[in-house]
Tab-separated table of C-alpha atoms and ligand atoms in Angstrom:
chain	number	residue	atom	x	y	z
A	1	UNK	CA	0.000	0.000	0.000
A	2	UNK	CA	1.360	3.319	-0.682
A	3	UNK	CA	1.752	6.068	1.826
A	4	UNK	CA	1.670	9.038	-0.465
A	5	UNK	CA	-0.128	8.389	-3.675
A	6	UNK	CA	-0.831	11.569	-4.567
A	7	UNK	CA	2.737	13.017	-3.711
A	8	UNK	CA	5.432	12.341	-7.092
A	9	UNK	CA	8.828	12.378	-6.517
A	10	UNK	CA	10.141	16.154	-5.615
A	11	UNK	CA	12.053	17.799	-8.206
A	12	UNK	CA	14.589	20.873	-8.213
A	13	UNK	CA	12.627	23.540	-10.225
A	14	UNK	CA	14.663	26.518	-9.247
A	15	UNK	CA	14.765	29.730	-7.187
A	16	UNK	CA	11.635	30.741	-8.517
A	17	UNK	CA	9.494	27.836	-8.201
A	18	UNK	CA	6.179	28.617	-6.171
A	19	UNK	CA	5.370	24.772	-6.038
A	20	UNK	CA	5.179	23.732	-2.238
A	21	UNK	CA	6.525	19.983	-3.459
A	22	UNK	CA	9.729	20.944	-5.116
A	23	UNK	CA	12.865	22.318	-4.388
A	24	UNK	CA	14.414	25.984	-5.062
A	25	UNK	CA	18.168	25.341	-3.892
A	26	UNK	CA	18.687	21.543	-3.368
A	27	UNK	CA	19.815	20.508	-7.079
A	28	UNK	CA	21.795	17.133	-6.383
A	29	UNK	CA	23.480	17.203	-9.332
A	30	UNK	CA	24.728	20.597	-9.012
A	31	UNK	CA	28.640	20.670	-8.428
A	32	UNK	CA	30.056	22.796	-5.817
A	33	UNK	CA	33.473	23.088	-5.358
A	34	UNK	CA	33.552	19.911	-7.518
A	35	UNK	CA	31.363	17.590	-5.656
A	36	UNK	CA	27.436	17.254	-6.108
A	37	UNK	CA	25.145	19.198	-3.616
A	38	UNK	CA	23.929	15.320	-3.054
A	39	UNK	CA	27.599	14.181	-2.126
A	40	UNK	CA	28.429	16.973	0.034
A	41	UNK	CA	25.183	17.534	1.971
A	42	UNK	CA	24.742	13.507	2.352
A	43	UNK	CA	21.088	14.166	3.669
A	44	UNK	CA	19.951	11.536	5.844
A	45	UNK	CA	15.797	11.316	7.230
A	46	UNK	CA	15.549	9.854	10.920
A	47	UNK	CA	13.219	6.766	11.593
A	48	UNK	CA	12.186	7.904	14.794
A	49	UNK	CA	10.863	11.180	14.341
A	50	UNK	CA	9.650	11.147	11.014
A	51	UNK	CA	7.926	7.252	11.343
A	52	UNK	CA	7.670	6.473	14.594
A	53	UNK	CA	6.791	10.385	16.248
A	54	UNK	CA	3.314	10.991	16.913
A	55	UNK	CA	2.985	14.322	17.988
A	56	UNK	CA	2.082	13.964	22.254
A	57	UNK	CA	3.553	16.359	24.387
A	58	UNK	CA	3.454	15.797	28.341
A	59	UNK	CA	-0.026	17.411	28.215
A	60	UNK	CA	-1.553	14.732	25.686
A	61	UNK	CA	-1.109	11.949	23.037
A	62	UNK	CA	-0.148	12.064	19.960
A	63	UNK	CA	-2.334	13.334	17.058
A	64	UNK	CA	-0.459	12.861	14.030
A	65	UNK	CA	-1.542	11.089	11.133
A	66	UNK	CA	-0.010	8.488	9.865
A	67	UNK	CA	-0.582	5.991	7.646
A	68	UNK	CA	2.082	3.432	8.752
A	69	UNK	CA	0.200	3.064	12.025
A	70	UNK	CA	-1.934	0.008	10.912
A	71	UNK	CA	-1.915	-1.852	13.867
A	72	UNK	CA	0.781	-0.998	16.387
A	73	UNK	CA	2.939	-3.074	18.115
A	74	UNK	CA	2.997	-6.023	15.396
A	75	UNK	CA	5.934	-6.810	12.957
A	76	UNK	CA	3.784	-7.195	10.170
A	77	UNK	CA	3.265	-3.411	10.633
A	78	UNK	CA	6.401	-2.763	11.702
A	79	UNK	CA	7.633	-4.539	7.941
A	80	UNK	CA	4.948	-2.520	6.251
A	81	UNK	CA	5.610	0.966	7.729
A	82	UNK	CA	9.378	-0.046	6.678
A	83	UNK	CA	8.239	-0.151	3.082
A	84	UNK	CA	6.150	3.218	3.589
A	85	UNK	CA	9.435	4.731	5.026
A	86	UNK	CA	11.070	3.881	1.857
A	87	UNK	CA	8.475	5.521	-0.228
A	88	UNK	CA	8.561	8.855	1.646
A	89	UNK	CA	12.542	8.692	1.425
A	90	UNK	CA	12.751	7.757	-2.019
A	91	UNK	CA	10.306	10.635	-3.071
A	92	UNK	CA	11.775	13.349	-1.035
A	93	UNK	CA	15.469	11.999	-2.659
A	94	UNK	CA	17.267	11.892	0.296
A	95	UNK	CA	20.113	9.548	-0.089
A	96	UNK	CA	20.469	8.581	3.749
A	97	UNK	CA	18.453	7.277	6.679
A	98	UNK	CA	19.211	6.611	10.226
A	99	UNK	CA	17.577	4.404	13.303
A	100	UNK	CA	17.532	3.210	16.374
A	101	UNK	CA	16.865	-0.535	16.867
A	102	UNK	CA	13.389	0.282	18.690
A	103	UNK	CA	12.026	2.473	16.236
A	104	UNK	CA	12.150	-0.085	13.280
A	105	UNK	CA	10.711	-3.213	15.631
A	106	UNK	CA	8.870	-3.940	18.661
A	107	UNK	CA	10.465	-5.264	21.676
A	108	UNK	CA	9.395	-8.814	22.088
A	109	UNK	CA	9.006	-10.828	25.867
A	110	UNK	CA	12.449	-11.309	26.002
A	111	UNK	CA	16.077	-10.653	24.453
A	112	UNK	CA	15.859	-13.475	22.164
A	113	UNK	CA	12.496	-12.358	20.650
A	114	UNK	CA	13.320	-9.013	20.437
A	115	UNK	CA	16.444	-9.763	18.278
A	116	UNK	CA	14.437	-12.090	16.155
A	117	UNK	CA	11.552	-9.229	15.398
A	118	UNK	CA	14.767	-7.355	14.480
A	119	UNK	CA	16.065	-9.377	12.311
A	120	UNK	CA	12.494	-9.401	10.388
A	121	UNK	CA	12.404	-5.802	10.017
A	122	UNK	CA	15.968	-5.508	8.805
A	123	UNK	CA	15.192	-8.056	6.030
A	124	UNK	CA	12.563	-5.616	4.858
A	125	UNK	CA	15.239	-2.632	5.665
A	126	UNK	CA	17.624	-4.531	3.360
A	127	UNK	CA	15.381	-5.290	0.503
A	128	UNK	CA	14.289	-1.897	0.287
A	129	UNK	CA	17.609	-0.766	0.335
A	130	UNK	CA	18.696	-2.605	-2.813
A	131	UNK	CA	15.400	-1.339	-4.147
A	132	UNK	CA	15.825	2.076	-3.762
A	133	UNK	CA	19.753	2.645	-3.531
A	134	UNK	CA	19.099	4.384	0.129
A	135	UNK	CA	21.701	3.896	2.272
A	136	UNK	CA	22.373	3.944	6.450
A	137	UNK	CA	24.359	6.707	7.378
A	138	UNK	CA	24.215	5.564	10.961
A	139	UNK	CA	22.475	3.170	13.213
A	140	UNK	CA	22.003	3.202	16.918
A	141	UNK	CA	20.597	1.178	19.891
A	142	UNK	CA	17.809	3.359	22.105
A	143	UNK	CA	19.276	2.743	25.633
A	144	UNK	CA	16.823	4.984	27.452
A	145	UNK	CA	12.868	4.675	26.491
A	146	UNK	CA	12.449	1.235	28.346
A	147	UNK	CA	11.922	1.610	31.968
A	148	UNK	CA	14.930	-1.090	32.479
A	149	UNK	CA	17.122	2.166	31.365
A	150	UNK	CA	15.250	4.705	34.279
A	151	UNK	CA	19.221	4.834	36.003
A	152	UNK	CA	21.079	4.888	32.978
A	153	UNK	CA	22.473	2.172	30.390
A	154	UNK	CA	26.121	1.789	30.455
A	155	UNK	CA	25.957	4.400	33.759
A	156	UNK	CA	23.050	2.609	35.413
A	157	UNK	CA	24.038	1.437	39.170
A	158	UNK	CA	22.261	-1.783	37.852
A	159	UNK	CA	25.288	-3.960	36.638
A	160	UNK	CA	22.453	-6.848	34.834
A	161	UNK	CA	21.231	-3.011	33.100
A	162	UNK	CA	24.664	-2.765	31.674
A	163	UNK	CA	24.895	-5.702	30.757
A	164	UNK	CA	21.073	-6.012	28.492
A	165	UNK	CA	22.347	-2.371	27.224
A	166	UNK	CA	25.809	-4.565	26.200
A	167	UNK	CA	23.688	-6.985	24.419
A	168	UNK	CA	21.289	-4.945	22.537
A	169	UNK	CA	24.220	-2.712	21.245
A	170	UNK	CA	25.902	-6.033	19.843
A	171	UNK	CA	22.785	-6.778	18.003
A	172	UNK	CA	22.633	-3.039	16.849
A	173	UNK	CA	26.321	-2.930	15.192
A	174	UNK	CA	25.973	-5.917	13.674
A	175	UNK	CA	22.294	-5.078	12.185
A	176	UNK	CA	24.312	-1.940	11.149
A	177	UNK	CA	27.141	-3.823	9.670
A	178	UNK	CA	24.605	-6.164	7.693
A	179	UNK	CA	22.946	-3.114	6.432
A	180	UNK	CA	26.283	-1.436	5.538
A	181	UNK	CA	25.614	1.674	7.759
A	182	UNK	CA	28.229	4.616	7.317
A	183	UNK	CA	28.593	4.875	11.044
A	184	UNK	CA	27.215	3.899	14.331
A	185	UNK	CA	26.339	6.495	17.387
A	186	UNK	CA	26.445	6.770	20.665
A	187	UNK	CA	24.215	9.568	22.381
A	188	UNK	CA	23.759	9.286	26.048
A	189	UNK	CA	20.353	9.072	26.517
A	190	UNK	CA	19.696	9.022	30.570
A	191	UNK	CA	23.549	8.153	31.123
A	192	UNK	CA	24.370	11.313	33.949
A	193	UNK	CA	22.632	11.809	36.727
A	194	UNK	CA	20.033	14.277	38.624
A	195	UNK	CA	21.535	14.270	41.818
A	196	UNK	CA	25.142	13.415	42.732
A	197	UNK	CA	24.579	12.778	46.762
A	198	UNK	CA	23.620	9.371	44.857
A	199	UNK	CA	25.999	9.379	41.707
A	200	UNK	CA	29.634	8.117	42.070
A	201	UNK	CA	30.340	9.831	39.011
A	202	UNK	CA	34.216	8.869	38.479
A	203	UNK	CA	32.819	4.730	38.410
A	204	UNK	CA	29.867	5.683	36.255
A	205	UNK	CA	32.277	7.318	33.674
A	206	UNK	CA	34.845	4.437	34.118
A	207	UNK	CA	32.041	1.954	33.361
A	208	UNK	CA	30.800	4.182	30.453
A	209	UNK	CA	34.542	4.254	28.730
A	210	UNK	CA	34.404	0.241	29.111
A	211	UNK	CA	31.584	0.107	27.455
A	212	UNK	CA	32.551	2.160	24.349
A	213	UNK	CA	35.603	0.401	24.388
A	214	UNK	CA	34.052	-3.142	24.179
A	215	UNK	CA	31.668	-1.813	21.376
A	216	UNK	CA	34.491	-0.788	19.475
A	217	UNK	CA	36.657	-3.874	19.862
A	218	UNK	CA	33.275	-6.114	18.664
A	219	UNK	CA	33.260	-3.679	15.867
A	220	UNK	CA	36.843	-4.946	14.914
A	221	UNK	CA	35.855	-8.254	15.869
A	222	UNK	CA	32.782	-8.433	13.501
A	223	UNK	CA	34.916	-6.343	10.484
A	224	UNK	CA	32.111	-3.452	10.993
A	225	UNK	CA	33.971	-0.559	9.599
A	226	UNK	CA	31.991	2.341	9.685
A	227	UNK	CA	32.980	5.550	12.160
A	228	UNK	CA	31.866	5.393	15.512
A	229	UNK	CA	30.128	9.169	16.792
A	230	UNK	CA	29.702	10.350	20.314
A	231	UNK	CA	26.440	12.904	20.387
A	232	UNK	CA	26.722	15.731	22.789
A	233	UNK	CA	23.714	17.149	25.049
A	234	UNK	CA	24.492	18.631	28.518
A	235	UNK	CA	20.790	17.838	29.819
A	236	UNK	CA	17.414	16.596	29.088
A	237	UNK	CA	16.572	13.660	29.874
A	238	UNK	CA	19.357	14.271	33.163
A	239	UNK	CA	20.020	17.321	34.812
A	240	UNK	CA	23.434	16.483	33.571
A	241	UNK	CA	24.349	14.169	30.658
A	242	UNK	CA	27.931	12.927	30.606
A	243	UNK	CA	28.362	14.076	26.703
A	244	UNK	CA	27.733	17.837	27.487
A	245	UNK	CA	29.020	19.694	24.836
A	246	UNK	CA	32.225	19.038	22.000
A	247	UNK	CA	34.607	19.953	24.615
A	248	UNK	CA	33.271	17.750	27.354
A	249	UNK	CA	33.504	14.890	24.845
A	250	UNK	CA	36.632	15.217	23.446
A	251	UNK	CA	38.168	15.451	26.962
A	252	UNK	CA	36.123	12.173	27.835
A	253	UNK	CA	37.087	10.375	24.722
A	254	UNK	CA	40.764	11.399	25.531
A	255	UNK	CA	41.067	10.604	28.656
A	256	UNK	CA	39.666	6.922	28.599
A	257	UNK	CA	41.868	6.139	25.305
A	258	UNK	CA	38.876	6.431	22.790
A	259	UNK	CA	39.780	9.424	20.475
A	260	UNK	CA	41.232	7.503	17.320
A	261	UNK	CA	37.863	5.189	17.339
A	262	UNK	CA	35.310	8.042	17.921
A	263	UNK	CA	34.148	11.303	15.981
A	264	UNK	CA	31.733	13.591	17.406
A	265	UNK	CA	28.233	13.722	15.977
A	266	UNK	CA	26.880	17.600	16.421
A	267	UNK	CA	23.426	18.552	16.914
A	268	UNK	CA	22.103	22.182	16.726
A	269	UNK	CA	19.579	22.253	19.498
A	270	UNK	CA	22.067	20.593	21.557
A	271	UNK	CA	24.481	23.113	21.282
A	272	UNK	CA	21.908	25.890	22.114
A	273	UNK	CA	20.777	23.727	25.315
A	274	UNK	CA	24.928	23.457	26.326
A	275	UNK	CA	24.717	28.011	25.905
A	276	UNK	CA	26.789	27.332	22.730
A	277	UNK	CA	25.851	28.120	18.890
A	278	UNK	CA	26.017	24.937	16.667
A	279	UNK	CA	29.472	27.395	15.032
A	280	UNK	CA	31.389	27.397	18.183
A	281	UNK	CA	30.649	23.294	18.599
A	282	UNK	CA	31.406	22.752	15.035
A	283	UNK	CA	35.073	24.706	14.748
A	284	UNK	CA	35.859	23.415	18.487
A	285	UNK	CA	35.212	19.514	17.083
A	286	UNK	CA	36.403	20.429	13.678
A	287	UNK	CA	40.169	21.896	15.406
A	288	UNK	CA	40.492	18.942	17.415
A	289	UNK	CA	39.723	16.507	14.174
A	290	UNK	CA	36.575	15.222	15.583
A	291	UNK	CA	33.910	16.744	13.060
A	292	UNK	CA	32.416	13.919	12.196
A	293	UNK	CA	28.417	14.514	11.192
A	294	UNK	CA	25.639	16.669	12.003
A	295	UNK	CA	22.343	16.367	13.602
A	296	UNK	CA	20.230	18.889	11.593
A	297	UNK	CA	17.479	20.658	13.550
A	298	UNK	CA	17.234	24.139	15.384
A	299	UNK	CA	16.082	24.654	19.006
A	300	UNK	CA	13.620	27.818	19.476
A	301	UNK	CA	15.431	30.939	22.030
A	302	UNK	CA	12.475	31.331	23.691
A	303	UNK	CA	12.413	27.583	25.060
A	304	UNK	CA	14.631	25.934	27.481
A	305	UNK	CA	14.108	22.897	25.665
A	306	UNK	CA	14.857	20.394	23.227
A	307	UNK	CA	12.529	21.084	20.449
A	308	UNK	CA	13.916	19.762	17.617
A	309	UNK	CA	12.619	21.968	15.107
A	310	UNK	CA	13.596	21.487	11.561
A	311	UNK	CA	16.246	24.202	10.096
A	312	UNK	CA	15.171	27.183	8.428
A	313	UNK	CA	17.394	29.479	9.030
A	314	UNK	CA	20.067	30.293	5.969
A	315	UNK	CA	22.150	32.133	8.976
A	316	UNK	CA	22.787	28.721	10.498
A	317	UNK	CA	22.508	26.667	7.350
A	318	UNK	CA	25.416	28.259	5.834
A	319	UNK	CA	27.491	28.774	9.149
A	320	UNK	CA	26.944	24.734	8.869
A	321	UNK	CA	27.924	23.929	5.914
A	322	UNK	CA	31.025	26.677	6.098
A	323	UNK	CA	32.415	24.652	8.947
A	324	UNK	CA	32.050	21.539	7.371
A	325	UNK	CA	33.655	22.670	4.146
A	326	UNK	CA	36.625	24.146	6.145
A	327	UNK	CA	37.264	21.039	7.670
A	328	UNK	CA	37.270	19.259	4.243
A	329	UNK	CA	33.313	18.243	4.145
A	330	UNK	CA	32.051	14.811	5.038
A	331	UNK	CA	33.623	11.883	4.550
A	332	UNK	CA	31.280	8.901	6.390
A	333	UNK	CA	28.859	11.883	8.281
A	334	UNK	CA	26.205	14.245	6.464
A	335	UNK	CA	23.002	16.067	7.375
A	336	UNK	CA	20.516	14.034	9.443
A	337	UNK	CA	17.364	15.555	10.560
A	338	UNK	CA	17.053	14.604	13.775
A	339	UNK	CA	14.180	16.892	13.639
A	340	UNK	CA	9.898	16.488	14.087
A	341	UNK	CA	7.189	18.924	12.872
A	342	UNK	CA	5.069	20.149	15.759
A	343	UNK	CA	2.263	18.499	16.797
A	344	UNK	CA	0.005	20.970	15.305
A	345	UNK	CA	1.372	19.746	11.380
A	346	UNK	CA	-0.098	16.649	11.714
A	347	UNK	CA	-0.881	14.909	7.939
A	348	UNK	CA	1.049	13.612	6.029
A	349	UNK	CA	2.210	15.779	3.540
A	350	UNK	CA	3.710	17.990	6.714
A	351	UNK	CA	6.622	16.027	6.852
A	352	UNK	CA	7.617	16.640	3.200
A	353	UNK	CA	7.250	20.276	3.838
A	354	UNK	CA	9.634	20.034	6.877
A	355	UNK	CA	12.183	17.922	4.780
A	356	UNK	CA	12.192	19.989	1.632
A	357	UNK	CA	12.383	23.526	3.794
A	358	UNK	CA	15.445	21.867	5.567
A	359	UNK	CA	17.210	20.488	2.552
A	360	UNK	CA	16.607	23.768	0.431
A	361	UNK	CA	17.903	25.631	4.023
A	362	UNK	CA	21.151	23.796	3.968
A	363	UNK	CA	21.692	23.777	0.086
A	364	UNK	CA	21.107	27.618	0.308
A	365	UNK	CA	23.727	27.687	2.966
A	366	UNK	CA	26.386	25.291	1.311
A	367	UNK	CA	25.997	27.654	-2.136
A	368	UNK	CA	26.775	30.495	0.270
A	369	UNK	CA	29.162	29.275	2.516
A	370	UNK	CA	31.217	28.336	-1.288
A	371	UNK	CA	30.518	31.638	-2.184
A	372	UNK	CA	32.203	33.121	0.929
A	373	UNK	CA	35.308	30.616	0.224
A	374	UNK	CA	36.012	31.252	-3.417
A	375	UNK	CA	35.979	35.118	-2.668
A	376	UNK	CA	38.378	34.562	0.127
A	377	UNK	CA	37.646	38.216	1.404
A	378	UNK	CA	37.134	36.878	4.982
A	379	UNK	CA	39.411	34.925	4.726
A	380	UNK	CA	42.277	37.186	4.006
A	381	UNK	CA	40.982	39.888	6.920
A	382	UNK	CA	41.198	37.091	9.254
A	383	UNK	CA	44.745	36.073	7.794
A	384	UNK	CA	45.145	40.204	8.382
A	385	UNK	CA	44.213	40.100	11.967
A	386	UNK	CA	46.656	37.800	13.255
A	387	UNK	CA	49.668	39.554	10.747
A	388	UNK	CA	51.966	39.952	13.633
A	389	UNK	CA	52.204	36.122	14.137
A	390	UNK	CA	53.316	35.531	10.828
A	391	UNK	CA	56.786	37.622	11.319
A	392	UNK	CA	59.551	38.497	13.292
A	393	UNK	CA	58.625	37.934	17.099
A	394	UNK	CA	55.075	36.460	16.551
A	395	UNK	CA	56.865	33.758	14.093
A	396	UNK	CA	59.674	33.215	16.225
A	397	UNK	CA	57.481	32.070	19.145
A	398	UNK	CA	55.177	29.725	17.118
A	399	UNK	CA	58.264	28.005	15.909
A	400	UNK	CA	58.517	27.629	19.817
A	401	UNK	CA	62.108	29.975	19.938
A	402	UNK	CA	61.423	31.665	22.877
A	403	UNK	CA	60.424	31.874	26.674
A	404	UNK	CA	59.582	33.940	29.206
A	405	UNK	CA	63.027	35.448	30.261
A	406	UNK	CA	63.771	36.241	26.281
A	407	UNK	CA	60.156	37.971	26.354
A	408	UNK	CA	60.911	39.762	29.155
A	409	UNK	CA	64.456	40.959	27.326
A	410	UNK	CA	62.629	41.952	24.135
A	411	UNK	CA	59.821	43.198	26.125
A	412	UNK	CA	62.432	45.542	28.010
A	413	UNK	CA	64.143	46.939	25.414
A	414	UNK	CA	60.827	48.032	23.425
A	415	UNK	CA	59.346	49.233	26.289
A	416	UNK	CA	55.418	49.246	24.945
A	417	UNK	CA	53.194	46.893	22.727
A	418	UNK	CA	52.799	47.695	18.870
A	419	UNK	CA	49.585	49.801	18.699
A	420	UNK	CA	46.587	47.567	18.821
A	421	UNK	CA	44.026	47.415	15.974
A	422	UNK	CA	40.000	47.819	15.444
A	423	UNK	CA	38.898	43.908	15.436
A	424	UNK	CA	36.244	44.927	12.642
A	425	UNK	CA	33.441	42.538	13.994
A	426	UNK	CA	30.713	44.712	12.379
A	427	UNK	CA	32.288	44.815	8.767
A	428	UNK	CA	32.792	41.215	9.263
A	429	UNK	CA	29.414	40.920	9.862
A	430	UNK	CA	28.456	42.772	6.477
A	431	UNK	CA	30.793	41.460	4.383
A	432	UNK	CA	29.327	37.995	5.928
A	433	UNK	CA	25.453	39.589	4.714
A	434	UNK	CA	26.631	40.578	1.591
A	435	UNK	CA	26.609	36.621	0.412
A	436	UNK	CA	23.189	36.339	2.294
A	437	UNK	CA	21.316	38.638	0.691
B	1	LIG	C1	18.217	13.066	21.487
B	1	LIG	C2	18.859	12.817	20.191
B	1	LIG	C3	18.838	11.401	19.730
B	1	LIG	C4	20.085	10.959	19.071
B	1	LIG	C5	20.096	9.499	18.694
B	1	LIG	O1	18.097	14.396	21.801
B	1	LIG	O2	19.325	13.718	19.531
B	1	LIG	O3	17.755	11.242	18.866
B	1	LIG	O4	20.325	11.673	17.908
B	1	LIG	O5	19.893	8.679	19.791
B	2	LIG	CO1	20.331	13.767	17.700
């Protein structure tokens, strides 16, 4: 049965296109700095929003309309709303999906059952696949909606809770593997804590860095070769997750050993929970070598929360994609909407809307952050700025020739600092505009 008869495949028709089904930036054949739109952007649509969300809210149930949901909580429907996923992705012409293992199957009574209802789905996952030429960009096990999870996963006090999380993430990497997924992530779901009069924080982290270690020596172990992401998001559903921002994460993934085996997966309304902007998370992760992907979405000012709005915003599209490209663009990551419309949109045809306003945002951005590049003008005011590092003194201390007693010598003898200069932030700004509108 199809989900979307009436809805065609959408097509780029251009900037001035008034047709709410098409796109007016996202060409995927379009080369920008020598790659397709499709091959930088690598847009990926999430299974649990966009299939599995329903629209409640802690003040009621969901509302949403979907056709997938025949009869909840079987396979069979859980196969068939597989095959409707695969319709919506194939018309929308994103190349990419991404799951968690509870979104595309139902738990069963046990372990054993629920990998076998897995394994159904993923047969459907993998025909589909073939059909369409869709790929994985990343899979993931949901270690937090099942009350077993209600003191963490690989955190909980609970050592049997570590131990089911252990298993389930075995069965996700190699349902991953089988499907050829790009990458597999970790986000922490409830692993922190709400209160640390009962948290001993220092064994909760050791047992956490065990755990990512044994995930990525079973990754060796089962040849599963795509790039392992950590997801930061300082709170929500804890007071304080463990993966709070880039920074946090790198210094985790450092300290435990885990830095060559992990990347760091970025998401936009995470960074505004953690009092960052997505920019500041991206350059930080993209200085250490750690940008790995992106979790496409925006958060809303007003809100303390994690709404997980879908990107509009060309500002933030094309600081994106400017980051990416100045870290040399995606290699296994891309754009994943890990993003839902609001309850209110709730048919159908909402959900292309959302997609195709989010891919046109970030193909908008990518065409501007290029544009920015190839005119180098920022660039070469920034170069500007730090000058005085690239001679004499400034040079000579980079190259590591000095220390503080010859600083205090030159520093004598001159007697004052060379007059500072304006840092320019508002004609940064403009010049910035200029390739915005
Ligand atoms: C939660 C979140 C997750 C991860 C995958 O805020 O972003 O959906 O992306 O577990
Ligand atoms: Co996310």
């Amino acid at each position: 049965m199809a989900a979307f008869p009436e809805i065609d495949r959408v097509v780029y028709e251009g900037p001035d296109s008034k047709n709410p089904l098409a796109f007016r930036h996202y060409d995927e054949d379009q080369l920008v700095e020598g790659k397709t739109m499709k091959d930088h952007l690598r847009f990926s649509v999430v299974y649990w929003h966009t299939f599995r969300g329903s629209g409640a809210d802690p003040f009621g149930p969901g509302c949403a309309v979907r056709p997938w949901e025949l009869a909840d909580g079987t396979v069979e429907n859980a196969c068939e709303r597989a095959r409707m996923a695969f319709e919506f992705i194939e018309k929308l012409g994103a190349p990419y999906y991404a799951f968690h293992d509870r979104d595309v199957a139902p738990e069963g009574d046990n372990l054993a059952e629920t990998n076998k209802n897995l394994d159904r789905v993923v047969e459907v996952l993998k025909e589909q696949q073939a059909r369409t030429g869709i790929k994985l960009l990343w899979g993931t096990a949901n270690l937090f909606s099942n009350p077993r999870y209600v003191h963490g996963a690989a955190t909980s006090c609970n050592a049997d809770v570590y131990a089911f999380a252990a298993a389930q993430v075995k069965k996700a990497l190699e349902v991953t593997k089988e499907l050829g997924g790009a990458g597999y992530v970790f986000w922490g779901g409830r692993e922190g804590y709400q209160n640390l009069l009962n948290t001993d924080m220092k064994r909760e982290l050791d047992h956490l860095a065990r755990f990512l270690h044994m995930a990525v020596d079973y990754a060796k172990q089962i040849g599963f070769e795509g790039q392992f992401y950590i997801e930061p998001k300082p709170k929500e559903p804890t007071k304080h997750q463990y993966d709070s921002d880039a920074a946090a994460c790198i210094n985790f993934l450092r300290t435990y050993g885990l830095e060559n085996d992990l990347q760091l997966n970025l998401e936009t309304n995470h960074a505004t929970l953690a009092g960052h902007e997505m920019l500041h998370e991206l350059d930080y992760a993209g200085s250490q070598g750690m940008l790995g992907s992106i979790d496409a979405n925006t958060g809303d000012l007003l809100l303390g929360w994690d709404t997980d709005q879908f990107p509009t915003n060309v500002y933030l599209t094309a600081q994106c994609m400017w980051a990416v490209l100045k870290y040399g663009g995606f290699t296994s990551g891309g754009v994943n909407f890990d993003a839902k419309v609001r309850r209110e949109s709730f048919e159908p045809v909402d959900l292309f809307h959302a997609h195709i306003g989010g891919m046109d945002a970030f193909a908008k951005g990518l065409k501007i952050a290029a544009a920015i590049r190839a005119d180098g003008e920022l660039d070469s005011m920034l170069q500007q700025r730090y000058a005085s590092w690239d001679r004499d003194l400034g040079a000579e201390i980079e190259s590591g020739q000095h220390d503080l007693p010859s600083l205090e010598k030159y520093m004598l003898s001159k007697g004052e600092v060379a007059a500072n200069t304006s840092g320019r932030q508002e004609l940064f700004e403009n010049i910035w505009n200029r390739y915005i509108f």
